[in-house]
């Protein structure tokens, strides 16, 4: 998103771009009420009939631990090994938390989630302080910046997630909004988005 925002502001320096951080449910309300033009979320938006959503990017959760943690020696990393430690991850309804819970449940495990946060930086801070093992989105880990934690190698234990870009059906978008969407994904040019937003034909 920083790359997209930078490119957009360079192209449209006079357009006032406002970014709102909200829960998926709040984001849906903002879109439906016309208070936001475009929404980006992993949860909720694909299930709302009055919204049109497009795949934006795919990602997965990764496991982080304090440096020199014993789990670094566990290969391959498993859900069973994770369940032996306190965990710090996302709050319910945020950033694929439902899939984390589902993965443990399907394995017959009850993880000890000692803290839930809305933001990956908060999770990383508490992992570095030794509160527990962290489960975060893989793109949230920056080895150059996150010196006090280590991303544990291993399979994607919680599957793949798809973040989606959503717009309310019938919502008028200015040309620069279409350009913002295209900067997010080159596959979503203005014609493609307009066709998706058009009402389906009514047959007698």
Tab-separated table of C-alpha atoms in Angstrom:
chain	number	residue	atom	x	y	z
A	1	UNK	CA	0.000	0.000	0.000
A	2	UNK	CA	2.762	2.611	0.634
A	3	UNK	CA	3.946	2.102	-2.952
A	4	UNK	CA	0.406	2.571	-4.269
A	5	UNK	CA	-0.224	5.678	-2.167
A	6	UNK	CA	3.076	7.255	-3.228
A	7	UNK	CA	2.406	6.647	-6.927
A	8	UNK	CA	-1.159	7.947	-6.607
A	9	UNK	CA	-0.125	11.162	-4.844
A	10	UNK	CA	2.524	11.798	-7.483
A	11	UNK	CA	-0.092	11.404	-10.226
A	12	UNK	CA	-2.849	13.353	-8.419
A	13	UNK	CA	-1.185	15.794	-6.018
A	14	UNK	CA	-4.374	17.845	-5.563
A	15	UNK	CA	-6.615	14.897	-4.667
A	16	UNK	CA	-7.209	14.616	-0.935
A	17	UNK	CA	-6.577	10.939	-0.133
A	18	UNK	CA	-7.783	9.803	3.305
A	19	UNK	CA	-6.945	6.340	4.636
A	20	UNK	CA	-9.199	4.901	7.359
A	21	UNK	CA	-8.108	1.937	9.448
A	22	UNK	CA	-11.159	-0.057	10.486
A	23	UNK	CA	-12.365	-3.532	11.345
A	24	UNK	CA	-13.847	-5.545	8.450
A	25	UNK	CA	-17.387	-4.960	9.760
A	26	UNK	CA	-16.735	-1.228	10.115
A	27	UNK	CA	-15.271	-1.173	6.625
A	28	UNK	CA	-18.409	-2.766	5.188
A	29	UNK	CA	-20.537	-0.106	6.912
A	30	UNK	CA	-18.354	2.714	5.566
A	31	UNK	CA	-18.717	1.355	2.042
A	32	UNK	CA	-22.458	0.770	2.267
A	33	UNK	CA	-23.025	4.237	3.768
A	34	UNK	CA	-20.995	5.899	1.034
A	35	UNK	CA	-18.406	7.179	3.508
A	36	UNK	CA	-15.604	5.300	1.743
A	37	UNK	CA	-15.067	4.743	-1.975
A	38	UNK	CA	-12.813	1.686	-1.821
A	39	UNK	CA	-12.279	-0.903	0.894
A	40	UNK	CA	-9.465	-3.404	1.333
A	41	UNK	CA	-9.965	-6.362	3.671
A	42	UNK	CA	-9.477	-10.103	3.972
A	43	UNK	CA	-12.725	-10.773	5.849
A	44	UNK	CA	-16.369	-9.820	5.354
A	45	UNK	CA	-16.399	-7.970	2.021
A	46	UNK	CA	-16.824	-11.034	-0.215
A	47	UNK	CA	-20.013	-12.040	1.619
A	48	UNK	CA	-21.965	-8.786	1.164
A	49	UNK	CA	-24.303	-8.809	-1.883
A	50	UNK	CA	-24.245	-5.013	-2.219
A	51	UNK	CA	-20.468	-5.009	-2.605
A	52	UNK	CA	-18.384	-6.020	-5.598
A	53	UNK	CA	-14.970	-7.325	-4.575
A	54	UNK	CA	-11.861	-8.307	-6.487
A	55	UNK	CA	-8.837	-10.368	-5.398
A	56	UNK	CA	-6.022	-7.982	-4.511
A	57	UNK	CA	-3.168	-10.160	-3.247
A	58	UNK	CA	-2.576	-13.518	-1.578
A	59	UNK	CA	-0.594	-14.039	1.593
A	60	UNK	CA	-0.158	-16.424	4.504
A	61	UNK	CA	0.460	-16.309	8.226
A	62	UNK	CA	3.932	-16.840	9.548
A	63	UNK	CA	5.227	-17.698	13.018
A	64	UNK	CA	7.640	-15.440	14.890
A	65	UNK	CA	9.541	-16.023	18.109
A	66	UNK	CA	12.096	-14.230	20.270
A	67	UNK	CA	15.640	-14.738	19.071
A	68	UNK	CA	17.178	-18.071	20.148
A	69	UNK	CA	13.805	-19.578	21.061
A	70	UNK	CA	13.702	-23.425	21.288
A	71	UNK	CA	11.114	-23.602	18.487
A	72	UNK	CA	13.840	-22.599	16.042
A	73	UNK	CA	15.155	-26.147	16.404
A	74	UNK	CA	11.811	-27.791	15.637
A	75	UNK	CA	11.778	-28.910	12.000
A	76	UNK	CA	9.297	-29.102	10.495
A	77	UNK	CA	7.289	-26.685	12.581
A	78	UNK	CA	3.858	-28.097	13.514
A	79	UNK	CA	0.630	-26.893	15.093
A	80	UNK	CA	1.253	-29.354	17.905
A	81	UNK	CA	4.604	-27.727	18.670
A	82	UNK	CA	3.007	-24.258	18.642
A	83	UNK	CA	0.268	-25.318	21.033
A	84	UNK	CA	2.900	-26.004	23.717
A	85	UNK	CA	3.567	-22.258	24.022
A	86	UNK	CA	1.494	-19.132	24.776
A	87	UNK	CA	0.508	-17.387	21.549
A	88	UNK	CA	0.051	-13.757	20.546
A	89	UNK	CA	-1.938	-13.056	17.389
A	90	UNK	CA	-4.698	-10.990	15.819
A	91	UNK	CA	-8.003	-10.070	17.401
A	92	UNK	CA	-11.121	-11.938	16.309
A	93	UNK	CA	-12.298	-10.759	12.897
A	94	UNK	CA	-8.929	-9.315	11.840
A	95	UNK	CA	-6.276	-10.469	9.379
A	96	UNK	CA	-7.347	-14.072	8.955
A	97	UNK	CA	-7.813	-14.871	12.648
A	98	UNK	CA	-10.752	-17.165	11.799
A	99	UNK	CA	-8.452	-19.359	9.718
A	100	UNK	CA	-5.940	-19.581	12.572
A	101	UNK	CA	-8.674	-20.756	14.946
A	102	UNK	CA	-10.038	-23.166	12.343
A	103	UNK	CA	-6.627	-24.757	11.730
A	104	UNK	CA	-6.082	-25.486	15.412
A	105	UNK	CA	-9.649	-26.756	15.835
A	106	UNK	CA	-9.362	-29.126	12.869
A	107	UNK	CA	-6.176	-30.519	14.426
A	108	UNK	CA	-8.012	-31.076	17.723
A	109	UNK	CA	-5.870	-28.499	19.529
A	110	UNK	CA	-6.782	-25.696	21.941
A	111	UNK	CA	-4.047	-23.035	21.684
A	112	UNK	CA	-3.244	-20.776	24.618
A	113	UNK	CA	-3.791	-17.344	23.058
A	114	UNK	CA	-2.655	-15.009	25.816
A	115	UNK	CA	-3.075	-11.780	23.880
A	116	UNK	CA	-4.929	-10.606	20.766
A	117	UNK	CA	-4.096	-7.364	18.991
A	118	UNK	CA	-5.338	-5.407	15.986
A	119	UNK	CA	-1.904	-4.578	14.664
A	120	UNK	CA	1.123	-6.696	13.734
A	121	UNK	CA	3.546	-4.206	15.280
A	122	UNK	CA	1.872	-4.698	18.662
A	123	UNK	CA	2.132	-8.473	18.280
A	124	UNK	CA	5.810	-8.245	17.354
A	125	UNK	CA	6.544	-6.002	20.340
A	126	UNK	CA	5.048	-8.461	22.824
A	127	UNK	CA	6.794	-11.406	21.183
A	128	UNK	CA	10.102	-9.577	21.517
A	129	UNK	CA	9.304	-9.001	25.198
A	130	UNK	CA	8.863	-12.752	25.638
A	131	UNK	CA	5.110	-12.833	26.175
A	132	UNK	CA	4.630	-15.629	23.662
A	133	UNK	CA	5.042	-16.924	20.141
A	134	UNK	CA	3.502	-14.685	17.470
A	135	UNK	CA	1.339	-15.485	14.467
A	136	UNK	CA	1.282	-12.599	11.981
A	137	UNK	CA	0.797	-11.931	8.286
A	138	UNK	CA	3.986	-12.805	6.435
A	139	UNK	CA	4.278	-9.335	4.851
A	140	UNK	CA	4.387	-7.789	8.347
A	141	UNK	CA	7.849	-9.203	9.071
A	142	UNK	CA	10.877	-7.152	8.032
A	143	UNK	CA	14.152	-8.887	9.004
A	144	UNK	CA	16.114	-5.656	8.650
A	145	UNK	CA	13.855	-3.827	11.099
A	146	UNK	CA	12.653	-6.614	13.406
A	147	UNK	CA	15.952	-7.327	15.104
A	148	UNK	CA	14.536	-8.832	18.298
A	149	UNK	CA	12.458	-11.570	16.682
A	150	UNK	CA	12.983	-14.421	14.240
A	151	UNK	CA	10.595	-15.708	11.578
A	152	UNK	CA	10.462	-19.477	12.001
A	153	UNK	CA	10.963	-21.502	8.812
A	154	UNK	CA	8.418	-24.127	7.889
A	155	UNK	CA	5.224	-24.776	5.975
A	156	UNK	CA	2.326	-22.348	5.825
A	157	UNK	CA	0.436	-23.905	8.732
A	158	UNK	CA	-2.685	-21.808	8.296
A	159	UNK	CA	-3.162	-21.960	4.539
A	160	UNK	CA	-3.375	-19.085	2.103
A	161	UNK	CA	-5.426	-15.914	2.524
A	162	UNK	CA	-6.713	-13.507	-0.126
A	163	UNK	CA	-7.143	-9.831	0.583
A	164	UNK	CA	-9.883	-8.278	-1.525
A	165	UNK	CA	-10.607	-4.802	-2.830
A	166	UNK	CA	-14.295	-3.854	-2.518
A	167	UNK	CA	-16.657	-1.206	-3.908
A	168	UNK	CA	-20.368	-0.671	-3.305
A	169	UNK	CA	-22.603	-1.540	-6.249
A	170	UNK	CA	-23.925	1.612	-7.891
A	171	UNK	CA	-21.376	3.859	-6.167
A	172	UNK	CA	-20.062	6.606	-8.435
A	173	UNK	CA	-16.295	6.631	-8.753
A	174	UNK	CA	-14.261	9.460	-10.232
A	175	UNK	CA	-11.549	8.695	-12.769
A	176	UNK	CA	-8.784	9.004	-10.200
A	177	UNK	CA	-10.478	6.359	-8.007
A	178	UNK	CA	-10.311	3.927	-10.919
A	179	UNK	CA	-6.651	4.833	-11.290
A	180	UNK	CA	-6.053	4.084	-7.608
A	181	UNK	CA	-7.595	0.632	-8.090
A	182	UNK	CA	-5.427	-0.003	-11.141
A	183	UNK	CA	-2.327	0.970	-9.172
A	184	UNK	CA	-3.319	-1.690	-6.652
A	185	UNK	CA	-3.694	-4.324	-9.384
A	186	UNK	CA	-2.879	-3.838	-13.052
A	187	UNK	CA	-5.551	-6.442	-13.900
A	188	UNK	CA	-8.242	-4.084	-12.546
A	189	UNK	CA	-8.362	-1.450	-15.247
A	190	UNK	CA	-11.296	0.969	-15.445
A	191	UNK	CA	-13.239	-1.058	-18.032
A	192	UNK	CA	-12.958	-4.249	-15.984
A	193	UNK	CA	-14.154	-2.550	-12.807
A	194	UNK	CA	-16.991	-0.721	-14.575
A	195	UNK	CA	-18.279	-3.970	-16.071
A	196	UNK	CA	-18.253	-5.646	-12.668
A	197	UNK	CA	-20.133	-2.754	-11.105
A	198	UNK	CA	-22.821	-2.706	-13.804
A	199	UNK	CA	-26.131	-4.225	-12.739
A	200	UNK	CA	-26.859	-7.656	-14.152
A	201	UNK	CA	-29.337	-7.608	-17.062
A	202	UNK	CA	-32.943	-8.433	-16.168
A	203	UNK	CA	-34.531	-11.150	-18.329
A	204	UNK	CA	-38.286	-11.571	-18.785
